[in-house]
Short mmCIF file of C-alpha atoms in Angstrom, two decimals:
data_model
loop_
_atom_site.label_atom_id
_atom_site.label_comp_id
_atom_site.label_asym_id
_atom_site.label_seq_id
_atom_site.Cartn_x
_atom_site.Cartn_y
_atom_site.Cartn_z
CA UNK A 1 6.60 42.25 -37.83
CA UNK A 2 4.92 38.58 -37.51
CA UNK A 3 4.97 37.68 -33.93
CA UNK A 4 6.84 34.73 -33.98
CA UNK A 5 10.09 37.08 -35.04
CA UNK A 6 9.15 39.71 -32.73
CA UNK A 7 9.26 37.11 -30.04
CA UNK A 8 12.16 35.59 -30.91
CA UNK A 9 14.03 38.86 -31.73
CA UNK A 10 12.70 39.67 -27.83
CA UNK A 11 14.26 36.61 -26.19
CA UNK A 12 17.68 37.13 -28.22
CA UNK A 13 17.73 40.76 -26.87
CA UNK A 14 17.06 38.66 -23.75
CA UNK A 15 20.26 36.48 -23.24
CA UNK A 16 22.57 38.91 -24.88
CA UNK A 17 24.43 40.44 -21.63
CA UNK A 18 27.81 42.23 -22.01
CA UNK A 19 30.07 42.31 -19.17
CA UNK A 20 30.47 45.63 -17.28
CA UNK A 21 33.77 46.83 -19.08
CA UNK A 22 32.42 46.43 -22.34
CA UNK A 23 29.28 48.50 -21.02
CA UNK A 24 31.42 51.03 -19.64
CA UNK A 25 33.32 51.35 -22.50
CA UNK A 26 30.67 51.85 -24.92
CA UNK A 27 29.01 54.29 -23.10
CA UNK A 28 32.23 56.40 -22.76
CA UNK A 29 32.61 56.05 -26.68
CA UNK A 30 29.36 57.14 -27.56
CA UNK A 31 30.63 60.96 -27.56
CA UNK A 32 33.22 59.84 -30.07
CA UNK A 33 30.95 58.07 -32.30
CA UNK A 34 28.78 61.10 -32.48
CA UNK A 35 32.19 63.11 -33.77
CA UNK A 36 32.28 60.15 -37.14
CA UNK A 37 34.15 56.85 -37.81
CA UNK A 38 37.69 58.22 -37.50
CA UNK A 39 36.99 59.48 -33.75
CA UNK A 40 35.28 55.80 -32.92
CA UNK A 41 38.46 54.00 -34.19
CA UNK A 42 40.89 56.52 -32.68
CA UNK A 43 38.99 56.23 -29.24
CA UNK A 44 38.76 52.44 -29.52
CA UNK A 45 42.20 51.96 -29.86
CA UNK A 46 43.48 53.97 -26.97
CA UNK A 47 41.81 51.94 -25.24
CA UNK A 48 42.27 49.32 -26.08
CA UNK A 49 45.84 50.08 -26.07
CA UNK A 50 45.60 51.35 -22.40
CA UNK A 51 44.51 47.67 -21.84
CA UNK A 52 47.19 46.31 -23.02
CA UNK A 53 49.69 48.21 -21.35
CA UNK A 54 47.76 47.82 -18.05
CA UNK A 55 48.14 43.87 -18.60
CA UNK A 56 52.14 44.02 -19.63
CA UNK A 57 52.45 46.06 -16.43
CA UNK A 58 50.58 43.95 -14.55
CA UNK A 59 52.58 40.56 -15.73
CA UNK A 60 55.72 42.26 -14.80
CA UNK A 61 54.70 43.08 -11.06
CA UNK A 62 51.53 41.77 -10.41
CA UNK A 63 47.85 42.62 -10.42
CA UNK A 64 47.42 45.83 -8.24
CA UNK A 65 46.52 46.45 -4.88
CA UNK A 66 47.68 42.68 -4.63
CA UNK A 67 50.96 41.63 -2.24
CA UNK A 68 53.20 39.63 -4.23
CA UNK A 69 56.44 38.05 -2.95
CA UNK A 70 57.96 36.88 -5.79
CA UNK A 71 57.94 40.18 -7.77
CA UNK A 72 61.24 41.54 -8.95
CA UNK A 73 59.77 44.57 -9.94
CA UNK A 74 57.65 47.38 -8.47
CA UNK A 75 54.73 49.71 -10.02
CA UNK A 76 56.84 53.02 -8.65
CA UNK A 77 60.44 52.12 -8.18
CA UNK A 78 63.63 53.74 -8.82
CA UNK A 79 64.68 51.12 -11.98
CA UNK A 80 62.71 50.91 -15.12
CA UNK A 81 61.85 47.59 -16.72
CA UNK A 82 61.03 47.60 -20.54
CA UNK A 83 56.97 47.68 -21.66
CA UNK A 84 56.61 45.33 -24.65
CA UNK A 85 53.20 47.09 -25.96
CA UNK A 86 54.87 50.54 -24.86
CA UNK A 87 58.36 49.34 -26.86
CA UNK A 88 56.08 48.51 -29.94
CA UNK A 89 54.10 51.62 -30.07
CA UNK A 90 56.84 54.36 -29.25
CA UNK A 91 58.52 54.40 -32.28
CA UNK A 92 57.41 57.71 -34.10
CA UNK A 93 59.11 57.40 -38.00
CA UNK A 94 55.49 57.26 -38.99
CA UNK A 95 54.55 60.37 -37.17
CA UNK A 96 58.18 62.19 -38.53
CA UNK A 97 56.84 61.07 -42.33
CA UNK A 98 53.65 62.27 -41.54
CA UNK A 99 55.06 65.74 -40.41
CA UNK A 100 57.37 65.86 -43.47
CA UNK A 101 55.09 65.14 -46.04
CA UNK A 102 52.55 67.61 -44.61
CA UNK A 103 55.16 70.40 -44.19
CA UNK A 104 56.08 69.61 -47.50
CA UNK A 105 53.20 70.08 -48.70
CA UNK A 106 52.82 73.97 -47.00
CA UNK A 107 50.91 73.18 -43.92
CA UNK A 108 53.12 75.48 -41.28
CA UNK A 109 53.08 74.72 -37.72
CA UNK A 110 50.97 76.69 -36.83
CA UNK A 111 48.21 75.84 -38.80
CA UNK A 112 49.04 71.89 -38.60
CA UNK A 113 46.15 71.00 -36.28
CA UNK A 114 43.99 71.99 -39.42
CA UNK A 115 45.12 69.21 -41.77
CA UNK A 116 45.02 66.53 -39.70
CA UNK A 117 41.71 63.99 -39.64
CA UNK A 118 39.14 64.81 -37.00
CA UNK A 119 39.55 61.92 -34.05
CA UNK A 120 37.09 63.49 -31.59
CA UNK A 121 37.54 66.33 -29.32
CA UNK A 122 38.90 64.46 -26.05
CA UNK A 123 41.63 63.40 -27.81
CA UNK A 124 42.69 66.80 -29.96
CA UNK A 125 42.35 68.66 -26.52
CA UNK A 126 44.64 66.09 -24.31
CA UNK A 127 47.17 65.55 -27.88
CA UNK A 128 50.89 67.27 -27.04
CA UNK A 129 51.82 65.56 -30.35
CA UNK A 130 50.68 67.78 -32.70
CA UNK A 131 51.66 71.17 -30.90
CA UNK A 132 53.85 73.56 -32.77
CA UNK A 133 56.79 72.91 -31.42
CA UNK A 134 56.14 69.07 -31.27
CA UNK A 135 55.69 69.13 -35.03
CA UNK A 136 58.83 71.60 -35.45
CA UNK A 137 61.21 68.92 -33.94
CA UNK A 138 59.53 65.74 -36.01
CA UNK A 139 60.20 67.74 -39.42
CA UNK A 140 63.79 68.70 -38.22
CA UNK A 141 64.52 64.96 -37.62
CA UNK A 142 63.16 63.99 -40.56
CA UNK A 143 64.72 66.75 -43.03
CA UNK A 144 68.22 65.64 -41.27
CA UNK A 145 67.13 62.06 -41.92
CA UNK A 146 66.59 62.59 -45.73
CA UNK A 147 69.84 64.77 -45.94
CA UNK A 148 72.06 62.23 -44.01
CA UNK A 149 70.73 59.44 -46.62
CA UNK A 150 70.99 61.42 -49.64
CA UNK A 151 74.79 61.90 -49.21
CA UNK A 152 75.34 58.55 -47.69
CA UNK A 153 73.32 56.57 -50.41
CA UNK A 154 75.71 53.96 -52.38
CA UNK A 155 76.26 54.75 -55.75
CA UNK A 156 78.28 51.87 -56.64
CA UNK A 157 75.46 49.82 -58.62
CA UNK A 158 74.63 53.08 -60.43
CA UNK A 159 75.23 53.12 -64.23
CA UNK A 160 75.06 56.46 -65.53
CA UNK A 161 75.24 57.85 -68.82
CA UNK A 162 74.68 61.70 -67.97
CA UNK A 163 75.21 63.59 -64.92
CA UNK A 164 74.03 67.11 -64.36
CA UNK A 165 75.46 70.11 -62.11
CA UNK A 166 73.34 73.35 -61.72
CA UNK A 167 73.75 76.00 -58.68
CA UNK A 168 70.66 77.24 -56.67
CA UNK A 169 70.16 80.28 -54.70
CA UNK A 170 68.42 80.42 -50.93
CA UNK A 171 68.87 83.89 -49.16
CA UNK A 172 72.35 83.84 -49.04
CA UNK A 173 73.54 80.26 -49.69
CA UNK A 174 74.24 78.95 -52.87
CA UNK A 175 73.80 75.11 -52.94
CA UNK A 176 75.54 73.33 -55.88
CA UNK A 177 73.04 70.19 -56.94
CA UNK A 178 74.06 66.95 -58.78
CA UNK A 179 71.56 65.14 -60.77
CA UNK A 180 72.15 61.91 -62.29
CA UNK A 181 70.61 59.78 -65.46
CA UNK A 182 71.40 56.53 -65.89
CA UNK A 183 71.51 53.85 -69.08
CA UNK A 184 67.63 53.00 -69.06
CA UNK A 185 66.74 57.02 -68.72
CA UNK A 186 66.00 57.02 -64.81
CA UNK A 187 66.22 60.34 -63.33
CA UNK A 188 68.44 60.28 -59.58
CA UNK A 189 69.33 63.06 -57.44
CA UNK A 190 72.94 62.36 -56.20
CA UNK A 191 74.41 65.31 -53.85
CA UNK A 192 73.90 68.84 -52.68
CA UNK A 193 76.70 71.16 -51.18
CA UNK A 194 76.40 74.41 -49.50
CA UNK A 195 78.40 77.91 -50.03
CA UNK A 196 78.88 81.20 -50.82
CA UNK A 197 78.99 80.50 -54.67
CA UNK A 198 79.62 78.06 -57.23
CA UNK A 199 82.94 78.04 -56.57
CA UNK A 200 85.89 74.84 -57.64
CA UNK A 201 85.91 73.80 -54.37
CA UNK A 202 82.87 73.67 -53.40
CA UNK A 203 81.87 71.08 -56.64
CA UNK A 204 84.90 69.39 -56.45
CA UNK A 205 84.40 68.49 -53.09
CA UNK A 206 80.66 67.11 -54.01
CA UNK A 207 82.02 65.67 -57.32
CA UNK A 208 84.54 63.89 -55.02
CA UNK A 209 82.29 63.07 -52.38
CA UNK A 210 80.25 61.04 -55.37
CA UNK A 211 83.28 58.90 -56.15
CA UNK A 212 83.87 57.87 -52.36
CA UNK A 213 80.43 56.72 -52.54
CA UNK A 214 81.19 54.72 -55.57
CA UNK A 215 80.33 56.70 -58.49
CA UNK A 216 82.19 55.11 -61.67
CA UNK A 217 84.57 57.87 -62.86
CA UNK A 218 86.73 56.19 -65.14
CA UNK A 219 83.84 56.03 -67.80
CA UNK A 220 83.32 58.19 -70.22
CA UNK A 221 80.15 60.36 -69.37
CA UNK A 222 78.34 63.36 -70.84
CA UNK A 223 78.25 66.66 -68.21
CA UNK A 224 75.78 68.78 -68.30
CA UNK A 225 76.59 72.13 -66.34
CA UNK A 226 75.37 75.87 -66.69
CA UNK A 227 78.78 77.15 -68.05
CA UNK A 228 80.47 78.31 -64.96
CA UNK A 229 84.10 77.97 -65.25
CA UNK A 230 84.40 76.84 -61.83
CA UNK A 231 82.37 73.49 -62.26
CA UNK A 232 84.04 72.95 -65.71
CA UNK A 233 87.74 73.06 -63.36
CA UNK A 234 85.78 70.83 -60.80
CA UNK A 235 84.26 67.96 -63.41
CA UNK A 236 87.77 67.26 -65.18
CA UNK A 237 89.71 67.41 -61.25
CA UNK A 238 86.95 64.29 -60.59
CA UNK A 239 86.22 62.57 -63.91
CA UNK A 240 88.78 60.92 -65.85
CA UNK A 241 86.83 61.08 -69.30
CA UNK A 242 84.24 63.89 -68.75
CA UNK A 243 82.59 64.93 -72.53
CA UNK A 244 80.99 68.68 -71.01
CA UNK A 245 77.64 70.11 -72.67
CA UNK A 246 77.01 73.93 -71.46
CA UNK A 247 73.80 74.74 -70.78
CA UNK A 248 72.68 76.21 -74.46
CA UNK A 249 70.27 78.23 -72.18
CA UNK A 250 72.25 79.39 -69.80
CA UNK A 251 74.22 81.00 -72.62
CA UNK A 252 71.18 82.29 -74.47
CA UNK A 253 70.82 84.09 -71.52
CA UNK A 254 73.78 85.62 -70.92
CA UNK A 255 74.38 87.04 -73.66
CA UNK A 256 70.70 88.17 -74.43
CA UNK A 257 71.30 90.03 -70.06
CA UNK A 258 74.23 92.22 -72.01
CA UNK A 259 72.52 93.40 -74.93
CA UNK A 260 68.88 95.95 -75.30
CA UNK A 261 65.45 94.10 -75.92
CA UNK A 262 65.51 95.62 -79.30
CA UNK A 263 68.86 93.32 -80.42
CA UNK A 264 68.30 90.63 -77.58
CA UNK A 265 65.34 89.12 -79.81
CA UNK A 266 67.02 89.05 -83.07
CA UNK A 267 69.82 87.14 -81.35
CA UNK A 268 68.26 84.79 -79.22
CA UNK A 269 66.23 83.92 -82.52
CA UNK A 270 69.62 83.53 -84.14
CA UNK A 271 71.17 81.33 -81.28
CA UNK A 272 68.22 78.72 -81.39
CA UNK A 273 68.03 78.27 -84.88
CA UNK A 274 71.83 77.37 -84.56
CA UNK A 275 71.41 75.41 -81.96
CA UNK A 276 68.63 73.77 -83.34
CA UNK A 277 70.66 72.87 -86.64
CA UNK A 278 71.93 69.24 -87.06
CA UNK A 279 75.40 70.58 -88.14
CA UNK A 280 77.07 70.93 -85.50
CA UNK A 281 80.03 72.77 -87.78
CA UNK A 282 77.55 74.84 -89.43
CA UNK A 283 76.07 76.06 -85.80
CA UNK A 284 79.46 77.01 -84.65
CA UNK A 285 80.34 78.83 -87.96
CA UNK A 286 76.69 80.69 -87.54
CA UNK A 287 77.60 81.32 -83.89
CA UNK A 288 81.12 82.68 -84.55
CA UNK A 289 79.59 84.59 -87.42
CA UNK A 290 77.38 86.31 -85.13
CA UNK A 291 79.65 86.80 -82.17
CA UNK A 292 81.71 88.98 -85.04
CA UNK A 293 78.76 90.78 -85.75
CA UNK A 294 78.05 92.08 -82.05
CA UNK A 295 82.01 93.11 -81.56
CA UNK A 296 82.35 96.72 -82.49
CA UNK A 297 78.26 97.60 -81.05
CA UNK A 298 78.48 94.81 -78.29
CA UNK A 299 81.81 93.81 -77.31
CA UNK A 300 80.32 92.36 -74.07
CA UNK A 301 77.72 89.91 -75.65
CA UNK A 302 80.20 89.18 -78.52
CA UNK A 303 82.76 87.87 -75.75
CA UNK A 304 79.89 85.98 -73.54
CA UNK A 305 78.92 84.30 -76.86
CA UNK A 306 82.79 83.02 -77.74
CA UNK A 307 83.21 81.95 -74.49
CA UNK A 308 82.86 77.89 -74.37
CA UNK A 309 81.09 78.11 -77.63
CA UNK A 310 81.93 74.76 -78.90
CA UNK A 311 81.02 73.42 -75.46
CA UNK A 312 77.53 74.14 -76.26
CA UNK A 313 77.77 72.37 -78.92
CA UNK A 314 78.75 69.08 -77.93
CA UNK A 315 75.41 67.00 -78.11
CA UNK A 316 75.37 67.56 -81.62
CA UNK A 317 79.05 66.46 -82.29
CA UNK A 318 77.58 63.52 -80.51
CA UNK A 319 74.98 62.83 -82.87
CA UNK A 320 72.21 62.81 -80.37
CA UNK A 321 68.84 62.62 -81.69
CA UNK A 322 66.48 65.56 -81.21
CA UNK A 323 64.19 63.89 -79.50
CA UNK A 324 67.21 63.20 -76.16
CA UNK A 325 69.14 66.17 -77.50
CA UNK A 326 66.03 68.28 -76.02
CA UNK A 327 66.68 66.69 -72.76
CA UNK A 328 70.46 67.17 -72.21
CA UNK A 329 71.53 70.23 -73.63
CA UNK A 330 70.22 72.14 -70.48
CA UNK A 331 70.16 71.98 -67.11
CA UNK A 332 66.14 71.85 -67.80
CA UNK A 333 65.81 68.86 -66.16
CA UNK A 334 67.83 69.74 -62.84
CA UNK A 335 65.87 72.81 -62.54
CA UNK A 336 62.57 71.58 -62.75
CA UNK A 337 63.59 69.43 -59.66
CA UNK A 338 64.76 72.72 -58.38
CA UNK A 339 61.48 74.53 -58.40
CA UNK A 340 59.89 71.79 -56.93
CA UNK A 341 62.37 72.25 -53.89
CA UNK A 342 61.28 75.89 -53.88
CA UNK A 343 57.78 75.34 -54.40
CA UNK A 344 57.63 73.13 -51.32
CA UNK A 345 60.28 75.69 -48.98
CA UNK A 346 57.46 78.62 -50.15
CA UNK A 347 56.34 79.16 -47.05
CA UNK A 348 59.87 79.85 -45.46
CA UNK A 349 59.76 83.24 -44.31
CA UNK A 350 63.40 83.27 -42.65
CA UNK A 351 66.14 81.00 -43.53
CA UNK A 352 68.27 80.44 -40.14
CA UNK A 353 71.57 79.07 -41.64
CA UNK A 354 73.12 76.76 -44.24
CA UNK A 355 72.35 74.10 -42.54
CA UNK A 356 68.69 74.47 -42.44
CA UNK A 357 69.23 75.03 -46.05
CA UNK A 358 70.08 71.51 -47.10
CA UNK A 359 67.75 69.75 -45.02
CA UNK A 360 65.09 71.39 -46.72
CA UNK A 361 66.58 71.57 -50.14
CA UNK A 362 67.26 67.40 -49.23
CA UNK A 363 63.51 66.76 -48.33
CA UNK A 364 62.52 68.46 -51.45
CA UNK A 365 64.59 66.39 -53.81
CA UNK A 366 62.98 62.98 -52.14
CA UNK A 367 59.92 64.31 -52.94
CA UNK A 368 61.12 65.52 -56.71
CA UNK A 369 62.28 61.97 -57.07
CA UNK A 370 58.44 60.91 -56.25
CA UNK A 371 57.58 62.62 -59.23
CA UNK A 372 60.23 61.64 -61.57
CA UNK A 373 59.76 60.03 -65.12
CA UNK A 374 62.39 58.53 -67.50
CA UNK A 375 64.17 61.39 -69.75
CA UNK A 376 62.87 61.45 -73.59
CA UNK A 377 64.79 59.65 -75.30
CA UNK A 378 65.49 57.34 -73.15
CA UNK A 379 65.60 54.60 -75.82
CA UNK A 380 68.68 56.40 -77.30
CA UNK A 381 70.70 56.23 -74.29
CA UNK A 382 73.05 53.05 -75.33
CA UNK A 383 74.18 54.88 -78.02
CA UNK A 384 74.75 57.87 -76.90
CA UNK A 385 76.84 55.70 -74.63
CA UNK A 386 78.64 54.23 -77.86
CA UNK A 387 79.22 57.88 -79.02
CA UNK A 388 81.04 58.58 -75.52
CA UNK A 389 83.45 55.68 -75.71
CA UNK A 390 83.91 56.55 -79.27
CA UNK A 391 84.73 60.28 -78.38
CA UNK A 392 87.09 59.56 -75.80
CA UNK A 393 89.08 56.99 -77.64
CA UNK A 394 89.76 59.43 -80.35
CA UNK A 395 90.66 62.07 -77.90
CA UNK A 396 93.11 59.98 -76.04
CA UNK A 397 95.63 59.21 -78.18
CA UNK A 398 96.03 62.74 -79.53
CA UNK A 399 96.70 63.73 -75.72
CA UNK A 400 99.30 61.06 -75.19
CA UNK A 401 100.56 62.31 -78.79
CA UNK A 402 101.13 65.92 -77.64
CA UNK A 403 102.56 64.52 -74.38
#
């Protein structure tokens, strides 16, 4: 180094004096900045926050140690005055999202300590924040946030074109889940109920429960369900013009459950070419022919088969093309959402009631919703719409006919 910069460099080391606090503060974040960036910043800003609330306190009563008349306030009194830095800070929905998605995401409670950034060992050891039971109670307040919004959410701007109803099972509660897709193909999870099964009333009273929301009923609208009777009873008690698609897997699989391996192939095989024809009157015919065939060995898959048949059915009366037909003649799409409720409740080892059910199934969905791309097809939505109205005009007057 020339010696002109040395000196220079010398005299500017010189004049630069920091006051004492700064000093002292340095010095007692030097252990922090050993521990990396994160543990520097964390440190810095306690105290810097401890500053602050020192100087809030002290313009409410007064520098300490000094006698001031004219205070209204005291630093240990029996009333409590309001903090403004302490008001702005105390708010914790960041830490309850934090907890949520980290729960979510199988981090248990016990283990939480492990997935959280390292911000230097003073402050992990003096933290209550993070403790089990600390995390526990963020998670359940943020669970019963996302339930109490799911089932409050308006659904009065919501235009939908499709709405699917499938039944999941958690120890023993069955929770009956409504999924909803509207005219431009967006995917939205509507309600969850809790009970013993898929019973009437229990989906009627969530079917209901979307109407005093908002949900348009008076439209026509396709219904996807799994082919319990119970939720067909519970879609027509709610939905003036409901057009119902059963699950065409759902029925596969009943009827493959009642028959050996050995036949169960062969008729599955003969079941998806059927569905897969664009005919709908030549699938039913196959269908029917088939059911005949499985009467006198099978009696039991031959009556699974008839029941509802045409029901599975219905997205080809519809014209649908393949490509949206794929999409909505299961439940495929509220079961994926589903799994990704179970996948995040994995580490669940002991379900305490129904109630801890739905917060958990209701946190799940958010996070399924995350994830959620338009159905294919989307593009042939509007007229699957047209198809709907056209349906449902021809059906009417043949009812007020009869009547």
């Amino acid at each position: 180094m020339p010696k002109d910069t040395h000196r220079t460099a010398t005299a500017d080391r010189a004049q630069l004096q920091l006051p004492e606090q700064v000093t002292v503060a340095v010095a007692e974040l030097a252990s922090a900045a050993r521990e990396g960036l994160l543990a520097l910043a964390v440190g810095t800003g306690l105290q810097v926050l401890e500053v602050m609330l020192e100087e809030d306190v002290a313009r409410l009563v007064g520098p300490k140690g000094r006698h001031n008349p004219d205070r209204t306030a005291v630093r240990h009194g029996t009333g409590e005055l309001s903090v403004p830095t302490y008001q702005a800070f105390a708010p914790t929905e960041l830490l309850d999202q934090l907890a949520l998605e980290r729960m979510l995401a199988k981090l248990s409670t016990r283990r939480y300590r492990l997935g959280l950034e390292p911000v230097g060992t003073q402050v992990e050891q003096t933290a209550t924040g993070t403790s089990r039971s600390a995390v526990s109670r963020r998670f359940v307040a943020r669970t019963e946030h996302a339930l109490a919004e799911l089932l409050a959410a308006d659904l009065s701007e919501l235009d939908l074109v499709a709405l699917l109803v499938d039944g999941i099972r958690v120890a023993d509660h069955c929770c009956v889940v409504a999924l909803g897709v509207t005219i431009d193909g967006t995917k939205v999870p509507l309600a969850l109920a809790e009970g013993a099964t898929e019973n009437a009333t229990v989906t009627r009273d969530l079917l209901a429960g979307l109407r005093h929301r908002g949900l348009e009923v008076t439209r026509p609208i396709l219904v996807v369900i799994d082919g319990a009777k119970a939720l067909g009873r519970a879609v027509t008690d709610v939905f003036d013009h409901p057009v119902i698609q059963r699950c065409q897997l759902h029925k596969l699989r009943n009827v493959t459950d009642r028959l050996p391996d050995a036949v169960a192939s062969t008729v599955a095989k003969r079941m998806r070419a059927a569905y897969r024809n664009p005919d709908p009157l030549v699938a039913q015919a196959d269908l029917e022919a088939l059911a005949r065939e499985l009467d006198r060995s099978h009696p039991g898959a031959a009556g699974s088969l008839r029941e509802g048949l045409a029901e599975t059915l219905t997205i080809g009366r519809l014209g649908v093309p393949p490509t949206l037909a794929r999409t909505l003649r299961s439940t495929n799409c509220i079961e994926s959402m589903i799994e990704i409720c179970r996948d995040h409740a994995v580490n669940v080892k002991r379900w305490q009631d129904g109630q801890m059910v739905l917060r958990w199934m209701a946190a799940g969905m958010g996070e399924a919703a995350k994830q959620f791309r338009r159905v294919n097809g989307y593009l042939y939505l509007p007229a699957l719409r047209v198809a709907l109205d056209q349906t449902t005009a021809a059906v009417t007057p043949a009812k007020e006919d009869a009547a």
